XYZ file of N, CA and C in Angstrom:
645
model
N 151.599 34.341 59.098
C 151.543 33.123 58.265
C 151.718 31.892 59.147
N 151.138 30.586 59.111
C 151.418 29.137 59.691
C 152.985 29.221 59.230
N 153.358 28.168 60.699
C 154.297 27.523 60.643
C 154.376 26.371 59.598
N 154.235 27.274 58.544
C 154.455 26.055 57.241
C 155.455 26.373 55.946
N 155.484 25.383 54.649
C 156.158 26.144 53.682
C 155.682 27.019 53.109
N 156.898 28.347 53.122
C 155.915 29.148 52.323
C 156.983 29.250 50.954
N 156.491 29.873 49.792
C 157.483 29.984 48.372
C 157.003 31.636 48.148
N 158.461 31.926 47.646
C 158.251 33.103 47.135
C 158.381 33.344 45.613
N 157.475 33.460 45.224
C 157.361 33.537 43.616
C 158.234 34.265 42.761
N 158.712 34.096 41.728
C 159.027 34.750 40.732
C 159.673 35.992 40.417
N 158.443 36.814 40.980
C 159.052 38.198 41.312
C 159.564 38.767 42.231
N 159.624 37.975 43.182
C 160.747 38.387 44.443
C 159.924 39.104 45.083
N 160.360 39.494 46.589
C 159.621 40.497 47.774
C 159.987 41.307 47.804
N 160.435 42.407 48.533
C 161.310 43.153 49.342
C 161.810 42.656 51.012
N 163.192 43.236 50.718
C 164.094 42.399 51.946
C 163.334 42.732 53.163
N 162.717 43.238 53.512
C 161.675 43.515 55.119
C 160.731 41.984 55.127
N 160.265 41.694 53.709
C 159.512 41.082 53.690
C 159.793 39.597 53.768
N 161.238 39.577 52.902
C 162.035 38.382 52.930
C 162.768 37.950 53.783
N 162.681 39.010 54.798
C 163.340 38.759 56.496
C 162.275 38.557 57.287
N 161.289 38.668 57.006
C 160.422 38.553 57.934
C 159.553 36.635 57.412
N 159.599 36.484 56.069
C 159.728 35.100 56.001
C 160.200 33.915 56.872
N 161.687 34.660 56.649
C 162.981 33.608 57.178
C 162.506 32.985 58.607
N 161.956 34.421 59.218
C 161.629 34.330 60.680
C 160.731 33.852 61.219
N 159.539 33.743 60.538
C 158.271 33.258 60.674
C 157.981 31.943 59.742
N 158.294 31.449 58.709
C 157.821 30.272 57.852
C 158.946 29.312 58.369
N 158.119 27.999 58.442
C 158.286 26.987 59.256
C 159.415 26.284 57.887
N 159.637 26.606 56.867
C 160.499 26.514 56.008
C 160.367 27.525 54.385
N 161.089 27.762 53.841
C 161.177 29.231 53.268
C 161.691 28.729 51.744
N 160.870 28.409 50.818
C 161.710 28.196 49.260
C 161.211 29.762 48.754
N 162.834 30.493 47.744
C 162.854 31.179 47.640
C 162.889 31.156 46.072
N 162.126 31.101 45.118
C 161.697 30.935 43.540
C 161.996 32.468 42.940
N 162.309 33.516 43.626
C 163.072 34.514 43.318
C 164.004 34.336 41.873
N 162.967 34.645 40.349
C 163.774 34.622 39.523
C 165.414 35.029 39.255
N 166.122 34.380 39.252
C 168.065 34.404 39.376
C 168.350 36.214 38.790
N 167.311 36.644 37.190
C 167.412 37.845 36.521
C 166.782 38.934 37.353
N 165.773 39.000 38.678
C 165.632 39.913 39.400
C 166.215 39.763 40.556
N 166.730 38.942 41.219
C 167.947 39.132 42.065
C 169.009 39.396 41.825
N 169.403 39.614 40.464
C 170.508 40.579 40.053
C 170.467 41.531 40.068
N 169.173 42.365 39.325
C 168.914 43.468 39.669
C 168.653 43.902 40.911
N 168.644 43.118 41.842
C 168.381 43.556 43.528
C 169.613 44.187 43.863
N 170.509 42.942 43.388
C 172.020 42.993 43.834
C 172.983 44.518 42.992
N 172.610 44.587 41.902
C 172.496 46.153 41.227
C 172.128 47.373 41.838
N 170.897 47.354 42.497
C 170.424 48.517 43.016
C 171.300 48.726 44.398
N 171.422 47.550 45.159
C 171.941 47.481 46.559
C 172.659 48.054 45.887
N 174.080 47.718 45.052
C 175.230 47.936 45.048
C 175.343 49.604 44.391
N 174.173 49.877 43.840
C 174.660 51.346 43.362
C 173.433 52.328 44.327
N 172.855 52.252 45.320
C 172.550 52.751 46.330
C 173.841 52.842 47.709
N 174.219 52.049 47.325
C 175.635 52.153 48.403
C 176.526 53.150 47.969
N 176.568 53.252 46.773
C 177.441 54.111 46.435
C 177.008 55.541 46.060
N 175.677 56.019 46.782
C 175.461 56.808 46.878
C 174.271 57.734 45.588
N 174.086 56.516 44.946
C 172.851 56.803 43.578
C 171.570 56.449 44.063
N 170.823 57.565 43.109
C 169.458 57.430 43.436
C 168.355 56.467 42.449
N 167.689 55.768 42.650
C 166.988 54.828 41.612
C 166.160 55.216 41.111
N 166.078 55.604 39.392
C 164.869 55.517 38.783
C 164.252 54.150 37.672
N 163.281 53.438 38.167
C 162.504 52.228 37.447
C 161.695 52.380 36.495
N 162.244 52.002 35.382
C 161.023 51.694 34.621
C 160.429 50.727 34.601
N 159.073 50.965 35.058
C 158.052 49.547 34.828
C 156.743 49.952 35.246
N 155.837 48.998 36.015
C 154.720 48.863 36.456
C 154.318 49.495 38.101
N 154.111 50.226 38.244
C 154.228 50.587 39.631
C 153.899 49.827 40.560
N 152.500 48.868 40.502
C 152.156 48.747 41.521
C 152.180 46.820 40.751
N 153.041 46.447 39.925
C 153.516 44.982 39.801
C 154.560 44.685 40.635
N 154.307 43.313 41.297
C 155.196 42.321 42.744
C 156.418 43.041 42.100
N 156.905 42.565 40.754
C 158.489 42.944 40.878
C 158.849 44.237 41.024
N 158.160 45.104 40.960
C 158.523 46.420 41.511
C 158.595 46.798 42.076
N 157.496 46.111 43.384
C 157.460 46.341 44.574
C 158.998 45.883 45.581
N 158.683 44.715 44.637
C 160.272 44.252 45.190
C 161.119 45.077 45.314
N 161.839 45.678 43.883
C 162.658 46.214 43.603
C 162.560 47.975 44.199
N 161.489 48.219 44.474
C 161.232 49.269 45.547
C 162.139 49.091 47.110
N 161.768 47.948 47.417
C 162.513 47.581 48.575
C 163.841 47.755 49.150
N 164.465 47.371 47.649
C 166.051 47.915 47.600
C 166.123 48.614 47.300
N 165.308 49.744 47.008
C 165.886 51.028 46.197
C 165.618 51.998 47.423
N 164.981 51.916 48.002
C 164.650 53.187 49.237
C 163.885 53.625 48.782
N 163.129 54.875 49.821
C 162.518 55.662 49.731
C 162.753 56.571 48.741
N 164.096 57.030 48.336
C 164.384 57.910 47.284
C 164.148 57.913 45.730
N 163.516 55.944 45.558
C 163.139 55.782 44.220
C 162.415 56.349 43.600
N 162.052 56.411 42.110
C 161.378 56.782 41.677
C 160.829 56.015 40.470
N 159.357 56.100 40.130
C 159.444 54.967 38.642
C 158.599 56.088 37.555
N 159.479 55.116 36.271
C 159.097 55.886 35.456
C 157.665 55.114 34.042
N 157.105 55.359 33.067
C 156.430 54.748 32.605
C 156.730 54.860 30.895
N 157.221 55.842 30.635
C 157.068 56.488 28.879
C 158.651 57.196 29.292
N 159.027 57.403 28.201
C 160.322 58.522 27.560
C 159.962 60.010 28.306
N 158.355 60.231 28.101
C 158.220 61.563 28.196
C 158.045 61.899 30.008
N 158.143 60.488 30.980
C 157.996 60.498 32.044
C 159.070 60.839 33.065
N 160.572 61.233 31.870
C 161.840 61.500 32.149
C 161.956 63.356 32.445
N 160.753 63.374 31.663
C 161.014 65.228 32.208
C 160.163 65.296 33.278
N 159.648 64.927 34.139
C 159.045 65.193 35.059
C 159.667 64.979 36.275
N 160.906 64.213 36.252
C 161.820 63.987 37.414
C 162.479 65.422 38.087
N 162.669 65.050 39.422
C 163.597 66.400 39.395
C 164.814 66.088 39.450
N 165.589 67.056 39.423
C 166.979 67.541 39.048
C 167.711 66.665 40.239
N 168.406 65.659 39.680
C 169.339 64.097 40.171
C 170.339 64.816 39.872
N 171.056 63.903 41.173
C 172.850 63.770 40.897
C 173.854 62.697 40.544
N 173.586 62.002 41.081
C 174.203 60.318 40.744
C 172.778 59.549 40.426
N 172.453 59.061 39.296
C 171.383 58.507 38.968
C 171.400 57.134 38.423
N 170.521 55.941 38.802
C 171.294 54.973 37.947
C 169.684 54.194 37.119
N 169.005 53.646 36.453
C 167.975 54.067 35.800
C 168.185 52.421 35.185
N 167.010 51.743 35.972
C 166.965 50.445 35.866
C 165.249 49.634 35.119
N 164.959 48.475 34.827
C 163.604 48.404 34.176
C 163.171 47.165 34.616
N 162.084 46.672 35.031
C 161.258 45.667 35.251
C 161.724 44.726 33.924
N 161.801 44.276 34.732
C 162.018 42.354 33.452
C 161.795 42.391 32.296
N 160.361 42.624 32.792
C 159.380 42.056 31.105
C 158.722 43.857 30.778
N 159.407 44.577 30.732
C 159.442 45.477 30.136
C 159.121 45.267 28.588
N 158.155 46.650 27.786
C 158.786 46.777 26.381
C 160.031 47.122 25.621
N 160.665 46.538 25.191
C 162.155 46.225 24.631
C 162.288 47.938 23.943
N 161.603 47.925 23.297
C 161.724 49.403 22.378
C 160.999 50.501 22.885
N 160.110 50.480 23.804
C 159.840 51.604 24.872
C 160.792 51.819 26.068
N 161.746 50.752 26.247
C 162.933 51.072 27.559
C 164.019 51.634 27.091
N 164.131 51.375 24.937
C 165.611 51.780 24.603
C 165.402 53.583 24.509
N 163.596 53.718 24.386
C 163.437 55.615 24.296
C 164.293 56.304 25.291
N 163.470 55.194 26.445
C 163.494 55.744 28.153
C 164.815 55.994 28.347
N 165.787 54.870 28.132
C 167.276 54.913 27.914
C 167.859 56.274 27.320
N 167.364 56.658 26.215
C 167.650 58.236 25.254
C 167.479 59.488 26.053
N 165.842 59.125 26.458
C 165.984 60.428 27.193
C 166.458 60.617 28.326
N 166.453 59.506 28.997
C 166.953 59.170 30.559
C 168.796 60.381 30.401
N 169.349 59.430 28.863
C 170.616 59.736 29.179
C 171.031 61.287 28.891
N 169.728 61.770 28.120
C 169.668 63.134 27.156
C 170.010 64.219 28.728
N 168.857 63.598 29.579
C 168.236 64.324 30.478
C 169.429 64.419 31.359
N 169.848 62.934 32.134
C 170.670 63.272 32.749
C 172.343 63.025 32.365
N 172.925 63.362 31.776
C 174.386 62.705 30.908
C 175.486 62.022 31.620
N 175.070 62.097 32.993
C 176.270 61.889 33.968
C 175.251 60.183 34.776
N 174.650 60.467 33.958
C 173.511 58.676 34.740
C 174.003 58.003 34.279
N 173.431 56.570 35.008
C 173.973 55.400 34.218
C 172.641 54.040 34.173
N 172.424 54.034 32.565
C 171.324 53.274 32.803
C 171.664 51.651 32.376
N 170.934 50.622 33.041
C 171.493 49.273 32.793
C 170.454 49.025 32.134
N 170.709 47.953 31.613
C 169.904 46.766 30.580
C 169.265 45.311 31.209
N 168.475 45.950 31.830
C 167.885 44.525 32.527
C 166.334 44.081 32.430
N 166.045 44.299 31.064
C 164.765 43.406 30.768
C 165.825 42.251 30.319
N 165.013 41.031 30.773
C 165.438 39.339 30.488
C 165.360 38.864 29.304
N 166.634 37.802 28.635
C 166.501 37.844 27.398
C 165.322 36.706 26.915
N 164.637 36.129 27.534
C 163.503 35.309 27.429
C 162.503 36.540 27.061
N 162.136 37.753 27.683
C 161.228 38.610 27.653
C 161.857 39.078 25.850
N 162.912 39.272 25.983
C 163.380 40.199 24.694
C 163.441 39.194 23.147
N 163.184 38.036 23.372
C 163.232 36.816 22.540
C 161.799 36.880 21.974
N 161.053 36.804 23.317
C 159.460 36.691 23.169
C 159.432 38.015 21.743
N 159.692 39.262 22.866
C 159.176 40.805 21.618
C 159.551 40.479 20.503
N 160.467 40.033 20.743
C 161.445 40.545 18.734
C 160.616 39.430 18.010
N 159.979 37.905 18.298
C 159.816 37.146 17.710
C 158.205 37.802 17.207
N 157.381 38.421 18.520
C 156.118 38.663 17.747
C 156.194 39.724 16.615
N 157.064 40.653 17.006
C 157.140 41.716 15.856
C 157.178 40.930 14.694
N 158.395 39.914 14.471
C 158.506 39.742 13.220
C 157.334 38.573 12.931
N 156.742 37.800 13.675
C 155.619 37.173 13.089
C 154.349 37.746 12.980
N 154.194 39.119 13.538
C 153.225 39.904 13.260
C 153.014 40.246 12.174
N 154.357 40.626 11.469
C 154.406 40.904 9.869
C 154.085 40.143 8.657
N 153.840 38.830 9.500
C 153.919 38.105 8.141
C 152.622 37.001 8.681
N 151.599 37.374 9.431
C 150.385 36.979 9.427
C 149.735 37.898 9.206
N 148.097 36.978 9.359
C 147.340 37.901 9.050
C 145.977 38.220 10.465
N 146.802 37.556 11.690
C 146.370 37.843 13.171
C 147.291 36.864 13.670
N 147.159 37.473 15.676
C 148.163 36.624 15.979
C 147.407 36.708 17.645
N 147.558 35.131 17.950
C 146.714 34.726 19.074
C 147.940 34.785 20.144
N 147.689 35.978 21.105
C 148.135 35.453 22.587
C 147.677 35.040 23.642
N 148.431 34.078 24.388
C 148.105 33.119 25.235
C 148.899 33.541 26.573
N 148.065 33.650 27.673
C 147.895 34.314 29.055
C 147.376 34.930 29.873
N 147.712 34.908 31.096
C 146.826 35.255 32.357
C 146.449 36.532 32.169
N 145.551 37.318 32.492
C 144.817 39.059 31.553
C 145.758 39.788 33.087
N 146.421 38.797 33.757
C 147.415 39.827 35.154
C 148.559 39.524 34.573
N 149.238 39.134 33.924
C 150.045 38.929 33.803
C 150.601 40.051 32.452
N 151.939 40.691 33.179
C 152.353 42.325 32.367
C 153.346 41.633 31.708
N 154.203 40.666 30.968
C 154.367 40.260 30.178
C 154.044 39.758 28.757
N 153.092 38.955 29.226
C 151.942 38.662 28.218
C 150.801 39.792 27.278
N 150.736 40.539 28.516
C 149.858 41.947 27.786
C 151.151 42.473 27.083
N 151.839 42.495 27.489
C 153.092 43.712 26.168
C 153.122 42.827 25.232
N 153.352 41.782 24.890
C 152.798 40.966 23.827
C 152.004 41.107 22.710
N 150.796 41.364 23.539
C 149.569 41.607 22.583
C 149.995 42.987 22.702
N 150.327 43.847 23.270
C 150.045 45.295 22.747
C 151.778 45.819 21.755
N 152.398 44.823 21.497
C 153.160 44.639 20.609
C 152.931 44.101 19.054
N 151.910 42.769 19.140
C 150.610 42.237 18.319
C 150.193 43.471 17.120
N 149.217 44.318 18.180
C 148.691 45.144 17.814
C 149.362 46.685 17.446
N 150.354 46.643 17.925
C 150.479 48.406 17.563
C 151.213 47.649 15.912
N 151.506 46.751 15.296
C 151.722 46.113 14.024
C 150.461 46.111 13.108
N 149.401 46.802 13.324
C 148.743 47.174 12.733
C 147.706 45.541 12.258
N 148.034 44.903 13.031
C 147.135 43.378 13.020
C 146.102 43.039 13.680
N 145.428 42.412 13.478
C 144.485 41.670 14.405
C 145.023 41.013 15.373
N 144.508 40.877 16.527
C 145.422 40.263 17.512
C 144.108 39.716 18.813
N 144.801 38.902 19.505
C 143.845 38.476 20.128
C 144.590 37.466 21.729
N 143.860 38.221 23.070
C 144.327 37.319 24.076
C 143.378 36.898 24.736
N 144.120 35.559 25.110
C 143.246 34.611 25.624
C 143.696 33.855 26.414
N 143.484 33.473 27.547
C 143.491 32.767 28.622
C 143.797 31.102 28.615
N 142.643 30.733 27.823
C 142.827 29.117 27.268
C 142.017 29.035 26.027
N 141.691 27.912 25.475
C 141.355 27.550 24.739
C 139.846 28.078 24.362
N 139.092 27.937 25.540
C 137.983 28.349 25.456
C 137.916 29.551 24.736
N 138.691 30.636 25.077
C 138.392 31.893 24.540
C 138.752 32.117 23.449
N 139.156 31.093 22.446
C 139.162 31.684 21.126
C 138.139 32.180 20.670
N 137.724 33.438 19.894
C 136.328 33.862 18.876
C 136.500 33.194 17.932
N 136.125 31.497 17.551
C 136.202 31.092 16.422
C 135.636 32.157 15.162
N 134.408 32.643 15.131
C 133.994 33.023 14.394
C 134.905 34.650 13.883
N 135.776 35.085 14.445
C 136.604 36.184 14.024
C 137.495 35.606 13.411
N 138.232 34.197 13.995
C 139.088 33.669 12.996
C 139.298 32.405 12.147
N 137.608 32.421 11.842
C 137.827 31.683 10.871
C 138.088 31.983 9.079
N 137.894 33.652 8.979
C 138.767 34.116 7.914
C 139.749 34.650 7.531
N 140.674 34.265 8.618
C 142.264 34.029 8.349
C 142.868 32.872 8.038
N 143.823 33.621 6.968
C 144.671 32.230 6.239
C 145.548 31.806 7.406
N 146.521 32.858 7.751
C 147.509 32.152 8.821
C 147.618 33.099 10.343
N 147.169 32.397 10.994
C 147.275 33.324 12.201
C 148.686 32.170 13.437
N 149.041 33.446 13.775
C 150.360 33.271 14.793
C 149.997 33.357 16.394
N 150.862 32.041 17.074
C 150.742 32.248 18.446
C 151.729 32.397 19.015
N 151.511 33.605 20.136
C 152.657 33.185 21.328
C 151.749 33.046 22.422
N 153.204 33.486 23.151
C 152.199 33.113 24.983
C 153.275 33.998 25.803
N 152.616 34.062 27.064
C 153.351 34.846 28.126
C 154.387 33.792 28.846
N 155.586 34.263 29.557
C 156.480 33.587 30.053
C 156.036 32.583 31.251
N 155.097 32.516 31.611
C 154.568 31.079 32.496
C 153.459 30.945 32.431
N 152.765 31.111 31.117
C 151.402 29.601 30.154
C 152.242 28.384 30.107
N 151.145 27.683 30.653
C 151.764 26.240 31.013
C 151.748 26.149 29.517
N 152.393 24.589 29.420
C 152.724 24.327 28.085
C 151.137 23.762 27.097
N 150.666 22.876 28.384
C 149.272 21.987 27.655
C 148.157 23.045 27.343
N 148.440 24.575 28.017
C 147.929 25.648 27.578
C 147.932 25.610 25.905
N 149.066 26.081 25.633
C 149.711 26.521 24.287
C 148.800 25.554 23.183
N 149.530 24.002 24.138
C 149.025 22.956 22.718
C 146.964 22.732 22.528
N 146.543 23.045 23.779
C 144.902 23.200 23.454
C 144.925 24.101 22.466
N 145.264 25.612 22.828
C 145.127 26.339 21.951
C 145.328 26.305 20.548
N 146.709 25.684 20.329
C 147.248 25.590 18.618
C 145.979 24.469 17.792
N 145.620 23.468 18.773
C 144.709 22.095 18.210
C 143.830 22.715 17.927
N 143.172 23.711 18.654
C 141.778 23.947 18.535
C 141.959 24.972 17.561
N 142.921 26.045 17.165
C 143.225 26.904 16.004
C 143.316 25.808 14.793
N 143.707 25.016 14.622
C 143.532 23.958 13.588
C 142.217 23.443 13.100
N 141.585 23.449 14.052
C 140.229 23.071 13.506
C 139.380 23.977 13.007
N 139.681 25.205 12.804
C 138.933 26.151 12.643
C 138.895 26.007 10.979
């Protein structure tokens, strides 16, 4: 990299990577969300003590990668409830989740995690911004009659969103900006609902809601 600024986004690096920053960028801002450097500081601290890491999340999403970093080689990630029997036979286990996890697919993982292993210990670390977002679409899912999400089609927050939207048995719909509304799908809905993923800019949101108005 130039001897220039570099920023590290959101989802954090892994410490090889974040040492090798320090050393090479001509100055170093570290945007390392505060809720996954806790969990860094989690894994360090229960890898020291001799536990092995299993993740639930995205395998091959930045924050996992991150969180790979601190976990060692010995990690493991998981995806579904049913991805808990496929582990092998742990001894000190400690059973952690990507941020923006699904809220009610991590509390399964949690069940069987603990079914499976009884002597584990699993933490609670999807973010309560992520867990604000879920609970709010569920319940406005119920009481429209579609519901527009707003965000980047990379961004694994925003997709659990819509695939929260939808398993509510609704119409649902994501979109990037404004442009991509299908007016013509919703212009025979009475009330349709928006959210958005945790970093849609804001003037995002408000194109979108204006231009749902005119429909």
């Amino acid at each position: 990299i130039p001897r220039a600024t570099v920023v590290v986004r959101a989802h954090g690096v892994t410490p090889t990577v974040l040492e090798k920053l320090k050393e090479e960028a001509g100055e170093l801002i570290d945007a390392t969300c505060p809720k996954v450097e806790k969990i860094h500081e989690k894994i360090v601290e229960y890898v020291r003590k001799g536990f092995r890491v299993v993740i639930a999340g995205d395998g091959d999403h930045p924050e996992v990668v991150g969180l790979l970093g601190y976990a060692g080689e010995g990690a493991l990630i998981v995806h579904s409830p049913e991805d808990i029997d496929a582990l092998p036979n742990l001894g000190k286990v400690v059973l952690v989740a990507q941020t923006t996890q699904d809220e009610e697919n991590y509390e399964r993982i949690i069940e069987r995690f603990l079914s499976r292993f009884p002597e584990g210990e699993a933490l609670r670390t999807i973010c309560l911004s992520t867990h604000k977002r879920q609970e709010e679409v569920r319940r406005m899912a119920a009481e429209v009659d579609g519901v527009v999400v707003i965000g980047g089609k990379n961004s694994a927050n925003t997709r659990r969103l819509y695939e929260i939207a939808m398993s509510g048995g609704k119409k649902a719909w994501y979109v990037e900006t404004a442009d991509d509304i299908p007016a013509g799908e919703l212009k025979g809905l009475e009330t349709v609902g928006v959210t958005a993923g945790a970093s849609t800019p804001t003037w995002i949101i408000r194109q979108v809601v204006e231009k749902l108005k005119l429909l």
